[in-house]
PDB file of C-alpha atoms in Angstrom:
ATOM      1  CA  MET A  16      74.285  63.068  92.358  1.00 48.00           C
ATOM      2  CA  SER A  17      76.810  63.615  89.677  1.00 38.00           C
ATOM      3  CA  ARG A  18      75.757  62.560  86.162  1.00 40.00           C
ATOM      4  CA  LYS A  19      79.011  63.338  84.238  1.00 35.00           C
ATOM      5  CA  GLY A  20      79.375  61.130  81.285  1.00 35.00           C
ATOM      6  CA  GLN A  21      75.587  60.406  81.030  1.00 37.00           C
ATOM      7  CA  THR A  22      74.760  63.215  78.617  1.00 36.00           C
ATOM      8  CA  ALA A  23      76.501  61.256  75.720  1.00 35.00           C
ATOM      9  CA  MET A  24      73.550  58.851  75.712  1.00 38.00           C
ATOM     10  CA  PHE A  25      71.154  61.569  74.451  1.00 35.00           C
ATOM     11  CA  PRO A  26      71.359  62.976  70.947  1.00 38.00           C
ATOM     12  CA  THR A  27      70.056  66.485  71.840  1.00 57.00           C
ATOM     13  CA  ASP A  28      70.938  69.228  74.230  1.00 83.00           C
ATOM     14  CA  SER A  29      67.350  70.078  74.789  1.00 90.00           C
ATOM     15  CA  ALA A  30      65.900  69.126  78.369  1.00 95.00           C
ATOM     16  CA  VAL A  31      62.491  70.660  77.601  1.00 96.00           C
ATOM     17  CA  SER A  32      60.852  71.062  74.263  1.00 95.00           C
ATOM     18  CA  LEU A  33      57.250  72.302  73.430  1.00 96.00           C
ATOM     19  CA  ARG A  34      56.227  72.691  69.806  1.00 95.00           C
ATOM     20  CA  GLY A  35      52.852  74.167  69.001  1.00 95.00           C
ATOM     21  CA  VAL A  36      51.331  72.854  72.180  1.00 96.00           C
ATOM     22  CA  THR A  37      47.738  73.864  72.926  1.00 96.00           C
ATOM     23  CA  LYS A  38      45.749  72.695  75.849  1.00 95.00           C
ATOM     24  CA  THR A  39      42.051  73.391  76.308  1.00 93.00           C
ATOM     25  CA  PHE A  40      39.676  72.499  79.112  1.00 89.00           C
ATOM     26  CA  GLU A  41      35.941  72.312  79.139  1.00 84.00           C
ATOM     27  CA  GLN A  42      34.030  73.780  82.011  1.00 76.00           C
ATOM     28  CA  TRP A  43      30.403  73.076  82.797  1.00 72.00           C
ATOM     29  CA  GLN A  44      28.422  76.298  83.395  1.00 70.00           C
ATOM     30  CA  ARG A  45      26.063  76.261  86.371  1.00 69.00           C
ATOM     31  CA  ASP A  46      23.231  78.537  87.266  1.00 66.00           C
ATOM     32  CA  ASN A  47      21.513  77.924  90.607  1.00 67.00           C
ATOM     33  CA  THR A  48      18.535  80.121  89.991  1.00 67.00           C
ATOM     34  CA  GLY A  49      15.078  78.446  89.315  1.00 63.00           C
ATOM     35  CA  LYS A  50      15.274  78.885  85.432  1.00 67.00           C
ATOM     36  CA  GLY A  51      18.903  78.093  85.513  1.00 64.00           C
ATOM     37  CA  LEU A  52      18.474  74.819  87.232  1.00 63.00           C
ATOM     38  CA  LEU A  53      15.809  73.828  84.527  1.00 66.00           C
ATOM     39  CA  LYS A  54      18.236  74.860  81.802  1.00 67.00           C
ATOM     40  CA  ASN A  55      21.042  72.924  83.197  1.00 67.00           C
ATOM     41  CA  LEU A  56      18.892  69.806  82.966  1.00 68.00           C
ATOM     42  CA  LEU A  57      17.547  70.316  79.476  1.00 68.00           C
ATOM     43  CA  LYS A  58      20.444  71.984  77.782  1.00 71.00           C
ATOM     44  CA  PRO A  59      23.665  71.975  79.770  1.00 71.00           C
ATOM     45  CA  GLU A  60      26.275  74.432  78.723  1.00 76.00           C
ATOM     46  CA  LYS A  61      30.030  74.016  78.461  1.00 78.00           C
ATOM     47  CA  ARG A  62      32.755  76.713  78.099  1.00 79.00           C
ATOM     48  CA  VAL A  63      36.075  75.894  76.412  1.00 87.00           C
ATOM     49  CA  VAL A  64      39.047  77.516  78.223  1.00 88.00           C
ATOM     50  CA  THR A  65      42.294  77.735  76.296  1.00 91.00           C
ATOM     51  CA  ALA A  66      45.131  77.305  78.911  1.00 92.00           C
ATOM     52  CA  LEU A  67      48.071  77.078  76.345  1.00 94.00           C
ATOM     53  CA  ASP A  68      47.611  78.529  72.811  1.00 93.00           C
ATOM     54  CA  ASP A  69      50.246  77.124  70.227  1.00 94.00           C
ATOM     55  CA  VAL A  70      53.162  77.445  72.782  1.00 95.00           C
ATOM     56  CA  SER A  71      56.742  76.699  71.518  1.00 95.00           C
ATOM     57  CA  PHE A  72      59.948  76.936  73.363  1.00 96.00           C
ATOM     58  CA  GLU A  73      63.079  74.899  74.275  1.00 95.00           C
ATOM     59  CA  ILE A  74      65.135  74.824  77.468  1.00 96.00           C
ATOM     60  CA  GLY A  75      68.726  73.459  77.121  1.00 95.00           C
ATOM     61  CA  ARG A  76      70.329  70.801  79.483  1.00 95.00           C
ATOM     62  CA  GLY A  77      71.952  72.621  82.422  1.00 94.00           C
ATOM     63  CA  GLU A  78      69.767  75.766  82.143  1.00 96.00           C
ATOM     64  CA  PHE A  79      68.066  77.406  85.144  1.00 96.00           C
ATOM     65  CA  ALA A  80      64.921  78.949  83.631  1.00 96.00           C
ATOM     66  CA  ALA A  81      62.159  80.928  85.273  1.00 95.00           C
ATOM     67  CA  TYR A  82      58.635  80.632  84.021  1.00 94.00           C
ATOM     68  CA  ALA A  83      56.359  83.461  85.165  1.00 91.00           C
ATOM     69  CA  GLY A  84      53.101  85.137  84.380  1.00 86.00           C
ATOM     70  CA  PRO A  85      49.821  86.332  86.097  1.00 82.00           C
ATOM     71  CA  ASN A  86      47.430  83.973  87.690  1.00 81.00           C
ATOM     72  CA  GLY A  87      45.657  81.732  85.095  1.00 80.00           C
ATOM     73  CA  ALA A  88      48.382  82.455  82.420  1.00 84.00           C
ATOM     74  CA  GLY A  89      49.095  78.720  81.982  1.00 89.00           C
ATOM     75  CA  LYS A  90      52.168  78.143  84.222  1.00 91.00           C
ATOM     76  CA  SER A  91      50.929  75.237  86.269  1.00 90.00           C
ATOM     77  CA  THR A  92      49.231  73.689  83.194  1.00 93.00           C
ATOM     78  CA  THR A  93      52.649  73.613  81.462  1.00 94.00           C
ATOM     79  CA  MET A  94      54.276  72.050  84.444  1.00 94.00           C
ATOM     80  CA  LYS A  95      51.689  69.300  84.557  1.00 93.00           C
ATOM     81  CA  LEU A  96      52.047  68.581  80.777  1.00 95.00           C
ATOM     82  CA  LEU A  97      55.766  68.216  81.175  1.00 95.00           C
ATOM     83  CA  ALA A  98      55.206  65.886  84.041  1.00 93.00           C
ATOM     84  CA  GLY A  99      52.795  63.716  82.138  1.00 93.00           C
ATOM     85  CA  MET A 100      49.918  64.605  84.586  1.00 92.00           C
ATOM     86  CA  LEU A 101      47.956  66.226  81.700  1.00 93.00           C
ATOM     87  CA  LEU A 102      47.724  65.461  78.009  1.00 93.00           C
ATOM     88  CA  PRO A 103      47.990  68.176  75.402  1.00 95.00           C
ATOM     89  CA  SER A 104      45.148  68.959  73.128  1.00 95.00           C
ATOM     90  CA  SER A 105      47.587  69.267  70.207  1.00 95.00           C
ATOM     91  CA  GLY A 106      51.331  69.823  69.674  1.00 95.00           C
ATOM     92  CA  GLU A 107      54.470  67.865  70.652  1.00 95.00           C
ATOM     93  CA  ILE A 108      56.076  67.778  74.131  1.00 95.00           C
ATOM     94  CA  SER A 109      59.511  66.362  75.016  1.00 95.00           C
ATOM     95  CA  ALA A 110      61.317  66.106  78.369  1.00 95.00           C
ATOM     96  CA  LEU A 111      64.738  64.683  78.409  1.00 94.00           C
ATOM     97  CA  GLY A 112      64.048  63.420  74.948  1.00 93.00           C
ATOM     98  CA  LEU A 113      61.050  61.455  76.236  1.00 94.00           C
ATOM     99  CA  SER A 114      57.360  61.977  75.603  1.00 94.00           C
ATOM    100  CA  PRO A 115      55.593  62.625  78.867  1.00 94.00           C
ATOM    101  CA  GLN A 116      52.352  61.054  77.581  1.00 89.00           C
ATOM    102  CA  LYS A 117      53.835  58.030  75.883  1.00 91.00           C
ATOM    103  CA  ARG A 118      56.813  57.300  78.288  1.00 92.00           C
ATOM    104  CA  ARG A 119      55.771  58.784  81.537  1.00 90.00           C
ATOM    105  CA  ARG A 120      57.111  55.916  83.767  1.00 90.00           C
ATOM    106  CA  ALA A 121      60.679  56.095  82.153  1.00 93.00           C
ATOM    107  CA  LEU A 122      60.602  59.949  82.458  1.00 94.00           C
ATOM    108  CA  MET A 123      59.648  59.992  86.093  1.00 92.00           C
ATOM    109  CA  ARG A 124      62.842  58.085  86.967  1.00 92.00           C
ATOM    110  CA  ARG A 125      64.856  61.048  85.675  1.00 94.00           C
ATOM    111  CA  LEU A 126      62.336  63.834  86.577  1.00 95.00           C
ATOM    112  CA  GLY A 127      61.743  65.624  89.886  1.00 94.00           C
ATOM    113  CA  VAL A 128      58.517  67.610  90.547  1.00 93.00           C
ATOM    114  CA  LEU A 129      57.626  69.816  93.351  1.00 91.00           C
ATOM    115  CA  PHE A 130      54.298  71.865  93.674  1.00 85.00           C
ATOM    116  CA  GLY A 131      54.344  74.359  96.531  1.00 70.00           C
ATOM    117  CA  ASN A 132      50.934  73.467  97.777  1.00 72.00           C
ATOM    118  CA  ARG A 133      51.471  69.664  97.675  1.00 82.00           C
ATOM    119  CA  THR A 134      53.511  67.187  99.560  1.00 87.00           C
ATOM    120  CA  GLU A 135      54.597  63.510  99.193  1.00 89.00           C
ATOM    121  CA  LEU A 136      55.587  63.183 102.871  1.00 93.00           C
ATOM    122  CA  TRP A 137      53.552  60.697 105.045  1.00 93.00           C
ATOM    123  CA  TRP A 138      51.721  62.974 107.387  1.00 91.00           C
ATOM    124  CA  ASP A 139      51.721  60.615 110.423  1.00 93.00           C
ATOM    125  CA  HIS A 140      55.296  59.350 109.957  1.00 94.00           C
ATOM    126  CA  PRO A 141      58.792  60.632 110.561  1.00 96.00           C
ATOM    127  CA  VAL A 142      60.432  62.300 107.601  1.00 96.00           C
ATOM    128  CA  ILE A 143      63.137  59.626 107.314  1.00 96.00           C
ATOM    129  CA  GLN A 144      60.414  57.019 106.869  1.00 96.00           C
ATOM    130  CA  SER A 145      58.997  58.806 103.771  1.00 96.00           C
ATOM    131  CA  PHE A 146      62.567  58.851 102.418  1.00 96.00           C
ATOM    132  CA  ALA A 147      62.968  55.165 103.062  1.00 96.00           C
ATOM    133  CA  TRP A 148      59.629  54.450 101.348  1.00 95.00           C
ATOM    134  CA  LYS A 149      60.801  56.301  98.219  1.00 95.00           C
ATOM    135  CA  LYS A 150      64.068  54.234  98.238  1.00 95.00           C
ATOM    136  CA  ALA A 151      62.198  50.885  98.311  1.00 95.00           C
ATOM    137  CA  VAL A 152      59.423  51.962  95.677  1.00 93.00           C
ATOM    138  CA  TRP A 153      61.789  53.538  93.308  1.00 93.00           C
ATOM    139  CA  ASP A 154      64.422  50.940  93.824  1.00 94.00           C
ATOM    140  CA  ILE A 155      67.180  53.465  94.537  1.00 95.00           C
ATOM    141  CA  PRO A 156      70.500  51.601  94.928  1.00 96.00           C
ATOM    142  CA  ASP A 157      71.970  51.754  98.518  1.00 96.00           C
ATOM    143  CA  GLY A 158      74.958  53.717  97.563  1.00 95.00           C
ATOM    144  CA  GLN A 159      73.152  56.322  95.630  1.00 95.00           C
ATOM    145  CA  TYR A 160      70.631  56.733  98.361  1.00 95.00           C
ATOM    146  CA  ARG A 161      73.202  57.137 101.062  1.00 95.00           C
ATOM    147  CA  GLU A 162      75.139  59.676  98.957  1.00 94.00           C
ATOM    148  CA  ASN A 163      72.140  61.708  98.136  1.00 94.00           C
ATOM    149  CA  LEU A 164      70.657  61.557 101.698  1.00 96.00           C
ATOM    150  CA  ALA A 165      73.912  62.817 103.130  1.00 94.00           C
ATOM    151  CA  MET A 166      74.022  65.643 100.585  1.00 90.00           C
ATOM    152  CA  VAL A 167      70.511  66.920 101.060  1.00 91.00           C
ATOM    153  CA  THR A 168      70.624  66.468 104.882  1.00 93.00           C
ATOM    154  CA  GLU A 169      73.649  68.761 105.022  1.00 89.00           C
ATOM    155  CA  LEU A 170      72.869  71.365 102.459  1.00 84.00           C
ATOM    156  CA  LEU A 171      69.156  71.686 103.405  1.00 87.00           C
ATOM    157  CA  ASP A 172      69.911  71.508 107.193  1.00 87.00           C
ATOM    158  CA  LEU A 173      67.629  68.380 107.697  1.00 92.00           C
ATOM    159  CA  GLY A 174      69.566  66.840 110.598  1.00 91.00           C
ATOM    160  CA  ASP A 175      67.123  67.727 113.300  1.00 91.00           C
ATOM    161  CA  LEU A 176      64.086  67.081 111.128  1.00 94.00           C
ATOM    162  CA  LEU A 177      64.574  63.435 109.943  1.00 95.00           C
ATOM    163  CA  LYS A 178      62.936  61.949 112.963  1.00 94.00           C
ATOM    164  CA  THR A 179      60.222  64.546 113.139  1.00 95.00           C
ATOM    165  CA  PHE A 180      56.670  63.777 112.005  1.00 95.00           C
ATOM    166  CA  ALA A 181      55.701  65.494 108.762  1.00 92.00           C
ATOM    167  CA  ARG A 182      52.606  66.947 110.377  1.00 92.00           C
ATOM    168  CA  GLU A 183      54.796  68.720 112.986  1.00 94.00           C
ATOM    169  CA  LEU A 184      56.917  70.601 110.313  1.00 92.00           C
ATOM    170  CA  SER A 185      56.514  74.294 109.709  1.00 89.00           C
ATOM    171  CA  LEU A 186      55.882  75.198 105.988  1.00 85.00           C
ATOM    172  CA  GLY A 187      59.524  76.049 105.331  1.00 84.00           C
ATOM    173  CA  GLN A 188      60.673  72.849 106.953  1.00 89.00           C
ATOM    174  CA  ARG A 189      58.201  70.748 104.885  1.00 90.00           C
ATOM    175  CA  MET A 190      59.213  72.441 101.653  1.00 88.00           C
ATOM    176  CA  ARG A 191      62.885  71.584 102.407  1.00 89.00           C
ATOM    177  CA  ALA A 192      61.968  67.959 103.180  1.00 93.00           C
ATOM    178  CA  ASP A 193      59.921  67.706 100.037  1.00 93.00           C
ATOM    179  CA  LEU A 194      62.757  69.062  97.935  1.00 91.00           C
ATOM    180  CA  ALA A 195      65.191  66.582  99.595  1.00 93.00           C
ATOM    181  CA  MET A 196      62.850  63.701  98.830  1.00 95.00           C
ATOM    182  CA  LEU A 197      62.469  64.595  95.088  1.00 93.00           C
ATOM    183  CA  LEU A 198      66.341  64.573  94.910  1.00 94.00           C
ATOM    184  CA  LEU A 199      66.903  61.127  96.263  1.00 95.00           C
ATOM    185  CA  HIS A 200      66.797  59.410  92.787  1.00 95.00           C
ATOM    186  CA  SER A 201      69.128  61.911  91.170  1.00 94.00           C
ATOM    187  CA  PRO A 202      66.755  63.674  88.720  1.00 95.00           C
ATOM    188  CA  GLU A 203      68.241  65.320  85.700  1.00 95.00           C
ATOM    189  CA  LEU A 204      65.312  67.754  85.270  1.00 96.00           C
ATOM    190  CA  ILE A 205      63.477  69.408  88.158  1.00 96.00           C
ATOM    191  CA  LEU A 206      60.090  71.281  87.788  1.00 96.00           C
ATOM    192  CA  LEU A 207      59.325  73.549  90.721  1.00 94.00           C
ATOM    193  CA  ASP A 208      55.907  75.259  90.869  1.00 90.00           C
ATOM    194  CA  GLU A 209      55.986  78.019  93.435  1.00 86.00           C
ATOM    195  CA  PRO A 210      58.668  76.402  95.703  1.00 85.00           C
ATOM    196  CA  THR A 211      59.088  79.549  97.836  1.00 82.00           C
ATOM    197  CA  LEU A 212      55.325  80.003  98.470  1.00 77.00           C
ATOM    198  CA  GLY A 213      54.737  81.191 101.957  1.00 75.00           C
ATOM    199  CA  LEU A 214      58.330  80.842 103.177  1.00 80.00           C
ATOM    200  CA  ASP A 215      59.825  83.296 105.552  1.00 81.00           C
ATOM    201  CA  VAL A 216      62.912  85.226 104.586  1.00 84.00           C
ATOM    202  CA  VAL A 217      65.442  82.741 106.154  1.00 83.00           C
ATOM    203  CA  ALA A 218      63.847  79.693 104.686  1.00 82.00           C
ATOM    204  CA  LYS A 219      63.515  81.329 101.211  1.00 84.00           C
ATOM    205  CA  ARG A 220      67.233  82.279 101.159  1.00 86.00           C
ATOM    206  CA  GLN A 221      68.153  78.715 102.107  1.00 85.00           C
ATOM    207  CA  MET A 222      65.992  77.323  99.328  1.00 86.00           C
ATOM    208  CA  ILE A 223      67.284  79.562  96.694  1.00 89.00           C
ATOM    209  CA  ARG A 224      70.905  79.067  97.690  1.00 89.00           C
ATOM    210  CA  PHE A 225      70.540  75.266  97.505  1.00 89.00           C
ATOM    211  CA  LEU A 226      68.818  75.368  94.052  1.00 92.00           C
ATOM    212  CA  ARG A 227      71.603  77.542  92.589  1.00 92.00           C
ATOM    213  CA  GLN A 228      74.315  75.106  94.017  1.00 90.00           C
ATOM    214  CA  LEU A 229      72.494  72.213  92.524  1.00 91.00           C
ATOM    215  CA  ASN A 230      72.259  73.846  89.145  1.00 93.00           C
ATOM    216  CA  GLU A 231      75.962  74.988  89.122  1.00 91.00           C
ATOM    217  CA  ARG A 232      77.592  71.962  90.749  1.00 88.00           C
ATOM    218  CA  GLU A 233      75.550  69.116  89.346  1.00 88.00           C
ATOM    219  CA  GLY A 234      74.284  70.696  86.027  1.00 91.00           C
ATOM    220  CA  THR A 235      70.775  69.823  86.956  1.00 94.00           C
ATOM    221  CA  THR A 236      68.168  71.511  84.694  1.00 96.00           C
ATOM    222  CA  ILE A 237      65.729  73.510  86.684  1.00 96.00           C
ATOM    223  CA  VAL A 238      62.426  75.133  85.608  1.00 97.00           C
ATOM    224  CA  VAL A 239      60.862  77.250  88.323  1.00 95.00           C
ATOM    225  CA  THR A 240      57.617  79.247  88.488  1.00 92.00           C
ATOM    226  CA  SER A 241      56.934  81.982  91.106  1.00 86.00           C
ATOM    227  CA  HIS A 242      55.010  85.152  91.568  1.00 82.00           C
ATOM    228  CA  ASP A 243      58.050  86.580  93.392  1.00 83.00           C
ATOM    229  CA  MET A 244      60.129  88.265  90.693  1.00 84.00           C
ATOM    230  CA  ASP A 245      63.026  88.987  93.085  1.00 83.00           C
ATOM    231  CA  ASP A 246      63.297  85.326  93.910  1.00 87.00           C
ATOM    232  CA  LEU A 247      63.351  84.396  90.213  1.00 90.00           C
ATOM    233  CA  GLU A 248      65.903  86.925  89.318  1.00 88.00           C
ATOM    234  CA  GLU A 249      68.137  85.789  92.001  1.00 88.00           C
ATOM    235  CA  MET A 250      67.782  81.983  90.921  1.00 91.00           C
ATOM    236  CA  ALA A 251      67.455  81.949  87.263  1.00 93.00           C
ATOM    237  CA  ARG A 252      69.482  83.346  84.332  1.00 91.00           C
ATOM    238  CA  ARG A 253      66.554  83.246  81.712  1.00 95.00           C
ATOM    239  CA  ILE A 254      62.902  84.028  81.970  1.00 95.00           C
ATOM    240  CA  LEU A 255      59.915  83.161  79.932  1.00 95.00           C
ATOM    241  CA  LEU A 256      56.745  85.250  80.435  1.00 92.00           C
ATOM    242  CA  ILE A 257      53.395  83.671  79.554  1.00 91.00           C
ATOM    243  CA  SER A 258      50.068  85.595  79.277  1.00 86.00           C
ATOM    244  CA  HIS A 259      46.831  84.284  78.231  1.00 85.00           C
ATOM    245  CA  GLY A 260      48.344  81.059  77.185  1.00 90.00           C
ATOM    246  CA  LYS A 261      51.035  82.569  74.838  1.00 91.00           C
ATOM    247  CA  ILE A 262      54.782  83.172  75.319  1.00 92.00           C
ATOM    248  CA  ALA A 263      55.028  86.931  75.544  1.00 88.00           C
ATOM    249  CA  PHE A 264      58.746  87.261  76.443  1.00 91.00           C
ATOM    250  CA  ASP A 265      61.831  84.947  76.375  1.00 94.00           C
ATOM    251  CA  GLY A 266      65.220  86.286  77.366  1.00 93.00           C
ATOM    252  CA  ASP A 267      67.486  87.294  80.270  1.00 91.00           C
ATOM    253  CA  PHE A 268      66.482  89.576  83.217  1.00 87.00           C
ATOM    254  CA  ALA A 269      68.547  92.429  81.891  1.00 82.00           C
ATOM    255  CA  ALA A 270      66.601  92.344  78.530  1.00 86.00           C
ATOM    256  CA  LEU A 271      63.336  92.110  80.487  1.00 86.00           C
ATOM    257  CA  ARG A 272      64.154  95.295  82.554  1.00 80.00           C
ATOM    258  CA  GLU A 273      64.941  97.096  79.250  1.00 77.00           C
ATOM    259  CA  GLU A 274      61.706  95.904  77.749  1.00 78.00           C
ATOM    260  CA  LEU A 275      59.801  97.079  80.884  1.00 79.00           C
ATOM    261  CA  GLY A 276      61.610 100.409  80.775  1.00 71.00           C
ATOM    262  CA  CYS A 277      62.985  99.769  84.343  1.00 71.00           C
ATOM    263  CA  THR A 278      65.713 102.401  84.936  1.00 73.00           C
ATOM    264  CA  LYS A 279      68.772 102.284  86.946  1.00 79.00           C
ATOM    265  CA  THR A 280      70.056 105.429  88.491  1.00 86.00           C
ATOM    266  CA  ALA A 281      73.218 106.492  90.270  1.00 89.00           C
ATOM    267  CA  ILE A 282      72.635 109.401  92.647  1.00 92.00           C
ATOM    268  CA  VAL A 283      75.940 111.231  93.084  1.00 93.00           C
ATOM    269  CA  HIS A 284      76.362 113.708  96.034  1.00 93.00           C
ATOM    270  CA  PHE A 285      79.271 116.051  95.817  1.00 93.00           C
ATOM    271  CA  GLN A 286      81.279 117.768  98.665  1.00 92.00           C
ATOM    272  CA  ASP A 287      79.756 121.139  97.717  1.00 91.00           C
ATOM    273  CA  GLY A 288      76.280 119.955  98.513  1.00 90.00           C
ATOM    274  CA  THR A 289      75.252 119.390  94.875  1.00 92.00           C
ATOM    275  CA  ARG A 290      73.878 116.204  93.392  1.00 91.00           C
ATOM    276  CA  ARG A 291      73.799 114.586  89.980  1.00 92.00           C
ATOM    277  CA  GLU A 292      71.547 111.638  88.791  1.00 90.00           C
ATOM    278  CA  ILE A 293      73.091 109.275  86.108  1.00 88.00           C
ATOM    279  CA  ALA A 294      70.794 106.873  84.275  1.00 82.00           C
ATOM    280  CA  TYR A 295      72.625 103.649  83.362  1.00 80.00           C
ATOM    281  CA  GLN A 296      72.363 100.103  82.192  1.00 73.00           C
ATOM    282  CA  GLU A 297      75.864  98.645  82.718  1.00 77.00           C
ATOM    283  CA  THR A 298      77.277  98.834  86.232  1.00 82.00           C
ATOM    284  CA  LYS A 299      80.862  98.778  85.130  1.00 86.00           C
ATOM    285  CA  ARG A 300      80.395 101.644  82.853  1.00 87.00           C
ATOM    286  CA  VAL A 301      78.688 103.923  85.477  1.00 88.00           C
ATOM    287  CA  LEU A 302      81.397 102.959  88.003  1.00 90.00           C
ATOM    288  CA  ARG A 303      84.052 104.285  85.569  1.00 91.00           C
ATOM    289  CA  GLU A 304      82.072 107.522  84.948  1.00 91.00           C
ATOM    290  CA  ILE A 305      81.778 108.111  88.672  1.00 91.00           C
ATOM    291  CA  ALA A 306      85.429 107.389  89.298  1.00 92.00           C
ATOM    292  CA  GLU A 307      86.260 110.347  86.820  1.00 91.00           C
ATOM    293  CA  LEU A 308      84.243 112.835  88.745  1.00 93.00           C
ATOM    294  CA  ASP A 309      85.785 115.229  91.233  1.00 92.00           C
ATOM    295  CA  GLY A 310      84.637 115.991  94.650  1.00 92.00           C
ATOM    296  CA  VAL A 311      82.220 112.966  95.152  1.00 92.00           C
ATOM    297  CA  ALA A 312      81.027 112.641  98.759  1.00 92.00           C
ATOM    298  CA  ASP A 313      78.546 109.790  98.344  1.00 93.00           C
ATOM    299  CA  VAL A 314      76.801 107.570  95.855  1.00 92.00           C
ATOM    300  CA  ARG A 315      73.426 105.848  96.013  1.00 90.00           C
ATOM    301  CA  PHE A 316      72.211 103.348  93.453  1.00 87.00           C
ATOM    302  CA  THR A 317      68.425 102.952  92.759  1.00 82.00           C
ATOM    303  CA  GLN A 318      66.369 101.022  90.266  1.00 74.00           C
ATOM    304  CA  THR A 319      62.762 100.586  89.139  1.00 70.00           C
ATOM    305  CA  SER A 320      61.200  97.648  90.798  1.00 70.00           C
ATOM    306  CA  LEU A 321      60.940  94.655  88.502  1.00 73.00           C
ATOM    307  CA  GLU A 322      57.731  93.612  90.342  1.00 71.00           C
ATOM    308  CA  GLU A 323      56.210  97.136  89.650  1.00 71.00           C
ATOM    309  CA  GLY A 324      57.139  97.067  85.990  1.00 72.00           C
ATOM    310  CA  LEU A 325      55.706  93.564  85.583  1.00 75.00           C
ATOM    311  CA  ALA A 326      52.512  94.459  87.458  1.00 72.00           C
ATOM    312  CA  ASN A 327      51.972  97.360  84.926  1.00 71.00           C
ATOM    313  CA  LEU A 328      52.844  95.208  81.976  1.00 72.00           C
ATOM    314  CA  PHE A 329      50.368  92.448  83.110  1.00 72.00           C
ATOM    315  CA  ALA A 330      47.689  95.066  83.646  1.00 70.00           C
ATOM    316  CA  ARG A 331      48.153  96.310  80.093  1.00 70.00           C
ATOM    317  CA  TRP A 332      48.058  92.802  78.722  1.00 66.00           C
ATOM    318  CA  LYS A 333      44.885  92.169  80.630  1.00 66.00           C
ATOM    319  CA  GLU A 334      43.304  95.384  79.114  1.00 67.00           C
ATOM    320  CA  ARG A 335      44.272  94.301  75.566  1.00 64.00           C
ATOM    321  CA  GLY A 336      43.296  90.597  76.260  1.00 59.00           C
ATOM    322  CA  ARG A 337      46.865  89.488  75.223  1.00 56.00           C
TER     323      ARG A 337
END
């Protein structure tokens, strides 16, 4: 799946670019009461919903970026816009230097998309048959297909699943098979919408480990959404928070913790039975400080949950309508 040497073809280091993107939807309003039914016939009502409101950001090639926010914030809408499944109401979108709305077919040959609640596997066929179907339809060269199939089979532990019918797979097994399928054509950019949704601890760890390896070894650009902040922090280096269709934060997780006021505390127990609490941000610095103390019997490290901090932040945003 290596793409070394290919990046020279592209004049920009940007894998994803949104500039002033707005996306609105119209929703018909329904009232099933007697008067409401008559009103629907004579004067139907529509409500305009703004999913994205003048959103701008860029993600560089080789980045692993998290895209998070409360339900209805605009995460899935952004993913669908990048994949060309939706068209923006205004603004410019670029993925790998291509316009998803104008050059969707060319983009799809270099893009991989996975939605946690969707599957491309043929329900009543073995997994390997779905893979073979993609090879034929996408015209994947034999050598590339064999190389990628061997890689995903090994790293995603699919050996025992290839001849299993898709309908017989557990959720975790299906997610691994779907991820393997989207990688068969060596995508340069991968969009993952809730890839760990509903997975057990073992399947989740396997998925996260594979995605990190893919990003680090192959330089594949990955953009992932999830409601599980622990998963996102383990996977990505950068996080963009979206709320009410606007980017509310863009930075690394350390900066986010500082923004949220998430504190790290080292609880030092001494041999004489006393204890001391040391608030810190940098681990190396606090370890040096503890090393200089006398009579240390035990040390315990705690930190405010990122999930808790974000839940409080989202609640404040909701109150302010941000």
